[in-house]
Coordinates of C-alpha atoms in Angstrom, one line a residue:
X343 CA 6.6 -60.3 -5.3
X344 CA 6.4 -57.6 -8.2
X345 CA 9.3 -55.6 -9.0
X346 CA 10.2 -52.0 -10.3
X347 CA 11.6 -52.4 -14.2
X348 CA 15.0 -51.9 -14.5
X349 CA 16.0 -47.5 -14.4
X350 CA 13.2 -46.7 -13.4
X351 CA 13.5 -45.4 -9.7
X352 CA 13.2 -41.8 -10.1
X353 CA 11.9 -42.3 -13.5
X354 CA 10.1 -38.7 -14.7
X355 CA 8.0 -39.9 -18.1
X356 CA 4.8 -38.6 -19.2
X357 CA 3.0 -42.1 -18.5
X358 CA 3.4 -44.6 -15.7
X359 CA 2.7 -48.1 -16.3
X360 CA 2.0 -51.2 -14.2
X361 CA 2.0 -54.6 -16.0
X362 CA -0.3 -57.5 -13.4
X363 CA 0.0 -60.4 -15.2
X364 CA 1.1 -64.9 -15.4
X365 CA 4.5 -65.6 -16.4
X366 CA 3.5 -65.2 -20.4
X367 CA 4.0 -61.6 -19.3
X368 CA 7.7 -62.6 -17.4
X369 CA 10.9 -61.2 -18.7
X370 CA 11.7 -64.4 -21.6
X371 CA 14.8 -65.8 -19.9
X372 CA 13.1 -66.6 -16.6
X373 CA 10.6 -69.0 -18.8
X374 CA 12.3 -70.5 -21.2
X375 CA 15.8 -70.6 -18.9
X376 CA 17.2 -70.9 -22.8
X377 CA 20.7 -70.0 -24.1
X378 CA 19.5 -67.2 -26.7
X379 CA 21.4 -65.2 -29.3
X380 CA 22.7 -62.1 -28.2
X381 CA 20.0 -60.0 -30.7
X382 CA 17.3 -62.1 -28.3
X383 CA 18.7 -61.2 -24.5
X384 CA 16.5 -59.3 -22.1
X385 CA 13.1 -58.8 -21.7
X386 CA 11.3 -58.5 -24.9
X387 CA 7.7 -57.9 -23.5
X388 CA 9.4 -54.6 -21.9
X389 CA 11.0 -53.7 -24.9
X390 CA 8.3 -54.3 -27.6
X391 CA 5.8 -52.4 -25.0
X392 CA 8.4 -49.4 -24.7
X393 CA 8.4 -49.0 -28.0
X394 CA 4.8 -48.8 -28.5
X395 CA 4.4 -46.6 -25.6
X396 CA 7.6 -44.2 -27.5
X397 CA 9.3 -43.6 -25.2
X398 CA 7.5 -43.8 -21.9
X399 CA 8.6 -46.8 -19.7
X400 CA 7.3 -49.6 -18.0
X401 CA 7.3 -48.7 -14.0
X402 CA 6.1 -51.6 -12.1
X403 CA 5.7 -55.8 -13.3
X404 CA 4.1 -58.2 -10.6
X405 CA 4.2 -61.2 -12.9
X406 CA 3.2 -64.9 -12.0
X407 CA -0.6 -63.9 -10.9
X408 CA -3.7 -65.3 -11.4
X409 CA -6.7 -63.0 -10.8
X410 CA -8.3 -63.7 -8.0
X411 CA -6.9 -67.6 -6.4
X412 CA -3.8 -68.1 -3.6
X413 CA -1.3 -70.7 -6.1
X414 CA 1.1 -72.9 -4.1
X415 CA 2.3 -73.6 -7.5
X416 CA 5.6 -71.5 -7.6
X417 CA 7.2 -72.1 -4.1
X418 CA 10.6 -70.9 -5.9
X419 CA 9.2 -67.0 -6.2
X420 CA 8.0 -67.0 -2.8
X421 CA 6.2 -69.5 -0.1
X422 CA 3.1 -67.6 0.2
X423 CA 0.6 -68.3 -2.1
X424 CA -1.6 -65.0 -1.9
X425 CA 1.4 -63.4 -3.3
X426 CA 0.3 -64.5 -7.1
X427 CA -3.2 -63.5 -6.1
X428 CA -3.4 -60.1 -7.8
X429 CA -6.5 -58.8 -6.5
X430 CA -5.3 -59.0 -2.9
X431 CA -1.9 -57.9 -3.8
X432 CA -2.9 -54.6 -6.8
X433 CA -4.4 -52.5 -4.7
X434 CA -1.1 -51.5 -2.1
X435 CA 0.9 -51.3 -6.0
X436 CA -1.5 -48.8 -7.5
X437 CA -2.0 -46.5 -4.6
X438 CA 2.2 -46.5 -4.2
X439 CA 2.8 -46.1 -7.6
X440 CA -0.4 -44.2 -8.8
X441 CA 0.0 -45.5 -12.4
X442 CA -2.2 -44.0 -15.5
X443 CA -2.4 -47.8 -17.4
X444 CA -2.6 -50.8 -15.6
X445 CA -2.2 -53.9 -18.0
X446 CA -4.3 -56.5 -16.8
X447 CA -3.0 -59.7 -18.6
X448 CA -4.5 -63.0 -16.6
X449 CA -6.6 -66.1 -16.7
X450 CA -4.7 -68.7 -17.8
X451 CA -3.0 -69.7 -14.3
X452 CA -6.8 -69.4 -13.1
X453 CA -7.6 -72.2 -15.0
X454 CA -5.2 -74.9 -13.8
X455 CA -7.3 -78.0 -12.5
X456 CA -7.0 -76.9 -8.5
X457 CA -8.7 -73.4 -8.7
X458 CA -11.6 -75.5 -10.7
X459 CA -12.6 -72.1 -11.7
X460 CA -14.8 -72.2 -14.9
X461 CA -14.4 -70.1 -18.1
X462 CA -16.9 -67.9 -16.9
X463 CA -15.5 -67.9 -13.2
X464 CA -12.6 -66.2 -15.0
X465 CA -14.9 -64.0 -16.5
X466 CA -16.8 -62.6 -13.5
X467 CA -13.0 -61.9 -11.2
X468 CA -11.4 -60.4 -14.5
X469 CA -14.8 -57.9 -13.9
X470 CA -14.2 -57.5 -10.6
X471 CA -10.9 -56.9 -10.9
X472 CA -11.3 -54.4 -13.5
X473 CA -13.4 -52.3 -11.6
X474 CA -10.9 -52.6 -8.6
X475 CA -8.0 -50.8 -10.9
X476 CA -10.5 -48.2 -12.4
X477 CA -10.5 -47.1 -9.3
X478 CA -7.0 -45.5 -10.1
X479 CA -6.4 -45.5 -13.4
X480 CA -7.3 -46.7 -17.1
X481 CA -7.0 -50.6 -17.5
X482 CA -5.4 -52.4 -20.2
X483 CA -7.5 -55.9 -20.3
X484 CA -5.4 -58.5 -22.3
X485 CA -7.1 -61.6 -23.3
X486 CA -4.4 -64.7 -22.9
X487 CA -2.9 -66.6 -26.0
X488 CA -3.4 -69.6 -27.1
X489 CA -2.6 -73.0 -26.1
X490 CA -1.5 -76.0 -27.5
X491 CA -0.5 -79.1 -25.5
X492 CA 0.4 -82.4 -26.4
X493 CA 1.0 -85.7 -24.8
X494 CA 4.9 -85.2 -25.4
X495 CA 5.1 -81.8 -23.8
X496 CA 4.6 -83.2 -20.2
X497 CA 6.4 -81.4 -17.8
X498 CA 6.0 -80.4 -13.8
X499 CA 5.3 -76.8 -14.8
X500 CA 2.2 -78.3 -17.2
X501 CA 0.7 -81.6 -15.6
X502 CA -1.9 -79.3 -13.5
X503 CA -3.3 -78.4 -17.0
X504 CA -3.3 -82.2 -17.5
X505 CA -6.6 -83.3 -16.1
X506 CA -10.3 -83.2 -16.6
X507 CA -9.8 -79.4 -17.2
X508 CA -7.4 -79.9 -19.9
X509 CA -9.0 -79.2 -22.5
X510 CA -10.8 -76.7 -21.1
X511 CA -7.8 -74.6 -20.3
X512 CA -7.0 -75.5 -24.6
X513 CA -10.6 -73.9 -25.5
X514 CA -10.3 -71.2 -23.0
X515 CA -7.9 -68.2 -24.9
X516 CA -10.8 -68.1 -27.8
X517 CA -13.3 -67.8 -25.2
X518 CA -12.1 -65.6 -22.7
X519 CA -11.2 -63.3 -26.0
X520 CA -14.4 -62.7 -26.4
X521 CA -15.4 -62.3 -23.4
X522 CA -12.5 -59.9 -22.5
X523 CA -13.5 -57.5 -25.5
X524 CA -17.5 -57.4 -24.1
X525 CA -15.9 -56.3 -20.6
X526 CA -13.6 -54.0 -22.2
X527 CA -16.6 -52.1 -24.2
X528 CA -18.7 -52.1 -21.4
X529 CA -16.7 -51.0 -19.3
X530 CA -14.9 -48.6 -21.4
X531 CA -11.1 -49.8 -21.4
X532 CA -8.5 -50.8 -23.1
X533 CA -8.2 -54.3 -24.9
X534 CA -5.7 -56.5 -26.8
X535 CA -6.6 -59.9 -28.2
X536 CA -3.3 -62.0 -27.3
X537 CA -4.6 -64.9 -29.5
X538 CA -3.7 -62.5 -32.7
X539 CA 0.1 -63.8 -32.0
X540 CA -1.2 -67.6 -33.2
X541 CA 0.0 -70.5 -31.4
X542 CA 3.1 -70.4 -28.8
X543 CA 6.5 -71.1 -30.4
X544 CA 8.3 -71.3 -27.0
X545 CA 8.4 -75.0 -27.3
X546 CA 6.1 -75.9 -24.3
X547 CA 2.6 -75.4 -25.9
X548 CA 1.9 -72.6 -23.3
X549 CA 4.7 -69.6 -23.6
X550 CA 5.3 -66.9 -26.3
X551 CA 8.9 -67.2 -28.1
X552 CA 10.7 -63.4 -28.1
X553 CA 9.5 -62.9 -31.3
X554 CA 6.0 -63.0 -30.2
X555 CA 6.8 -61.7 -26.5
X556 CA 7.6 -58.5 -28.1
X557 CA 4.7 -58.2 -29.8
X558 CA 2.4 -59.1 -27.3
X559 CA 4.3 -55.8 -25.8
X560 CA 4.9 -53.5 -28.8
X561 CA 0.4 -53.6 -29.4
X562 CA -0.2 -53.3 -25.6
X563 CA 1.9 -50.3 -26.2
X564 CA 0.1 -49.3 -29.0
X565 CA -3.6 -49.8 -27.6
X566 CA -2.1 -47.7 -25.0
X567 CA -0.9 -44.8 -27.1
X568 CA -4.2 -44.6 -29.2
X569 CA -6.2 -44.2 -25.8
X570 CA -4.2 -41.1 -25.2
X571 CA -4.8 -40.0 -28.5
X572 CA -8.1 -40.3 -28.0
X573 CA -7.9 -38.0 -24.7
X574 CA -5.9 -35.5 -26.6
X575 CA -8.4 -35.2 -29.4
X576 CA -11.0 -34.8 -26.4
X577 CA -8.9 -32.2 -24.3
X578 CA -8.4 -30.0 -27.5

């Protein structure tokens, strides 16, 4: 699981960055498996977050996490289900790739009906997990975006949101917002609110369209650049 972004063995920039995330953070194609226009091919999360970060590059993505929970749910990446369980899986990334950001952008796959992890469940292992990366560099906390489900959008991919946590899972992004920004002061960090993109326009009431996908990157980027601004300003 996890993989190096595309150029970038041997890659010499100023800033190293690891994106940990669920597959609202995966290149677009792999979600929406859609036949897109050639303006809209490739990874638009990278390239909105490279262009925030000007010009310094994405190193490392281990996409399809949840925080802290072994998911069975995605045989077709890999048959081990601790390999989408980031916290047992970061640590080996960061100390082998020694990254200044890691982008920590999780929850929503720890919400699906057999983790029966609670809002605040989330809460306490995005805290944990947190303090694990601080341990090697800055974290970039990124609260997930909203959902909206309907009866007609059905699918294998969806039906474990379709139970007695349902709508749960469809109150959560507002919640965990908030609760992602009090971490992220208290523990001095980065922090973007993914519900600013409004409601997913991917078609499935869960994932971001490439529109949105490169803005959820491009302001990661951003958040990123403005906490090295901040440093500079301090170092001066």
């Amino acid at each position: 699981m996890g993989k190096l972004a595309e150029g970038d063995e041997g890659a010499n920039d100023a800033l190293r960055i690891h994106w940990y995330g669920d597959s609202i953070g995966m290149e677009f194609t792999m979600i929406t498996e859609a036949k897109v226009p050639p303006i809209h091919r490739g990874d638009p999360i990278k390239t909105g977050l490279e262009a925030g970060l000007g010009g310094n590059k994405l190193h490392f993505c281990h996409p399809a996490c949840t925080i802290n929970q072994d998911d069975p749910s995605l045989p077709h990446f890999s048959k081990n289900p601790a390999d989408f369980n980031c916290a047992k899986e970061m640590d080996k990334r960061l100390v082998q790739g020694r990254p200044n950001y890691a982008i920590l952008q999780q929850g929503t796959n720890d919400l699906r009906a057999y983790h029966r992890q609670s809002v605040k469940d989330v809460e306490k292992a995005m805290a944990r997990l947190i303090d694990q990366a601080k341990q090697v560099c800055m974290p970039i906390v990124v609260a997930p975006p909203l959902m909206s489900f309907s009866e007609g959008l059905r699918s294998d991919f969806l039906e474990p949101y379709y139970t007695q946590f349902l709508k749960n899972c469809v109150d959560s992004p507002p919640e965990l917002s908030k609760l992602y920004e009090k971490l992220a002061l208290e523990k001095g960090i980065g922090f973007y609110d993914g519900t600013s993109l409004g409601k997913p326009k991917a078609g499935d009431g869960l994932h971001l369209d490439w529109d949105q996908s490169y803005s959820l990157g491009y302001w990661i980027g951003r958040e990123i650049m403005g906490i090295e601004g901040k440093y500079a300003s301090i170092r001066q």
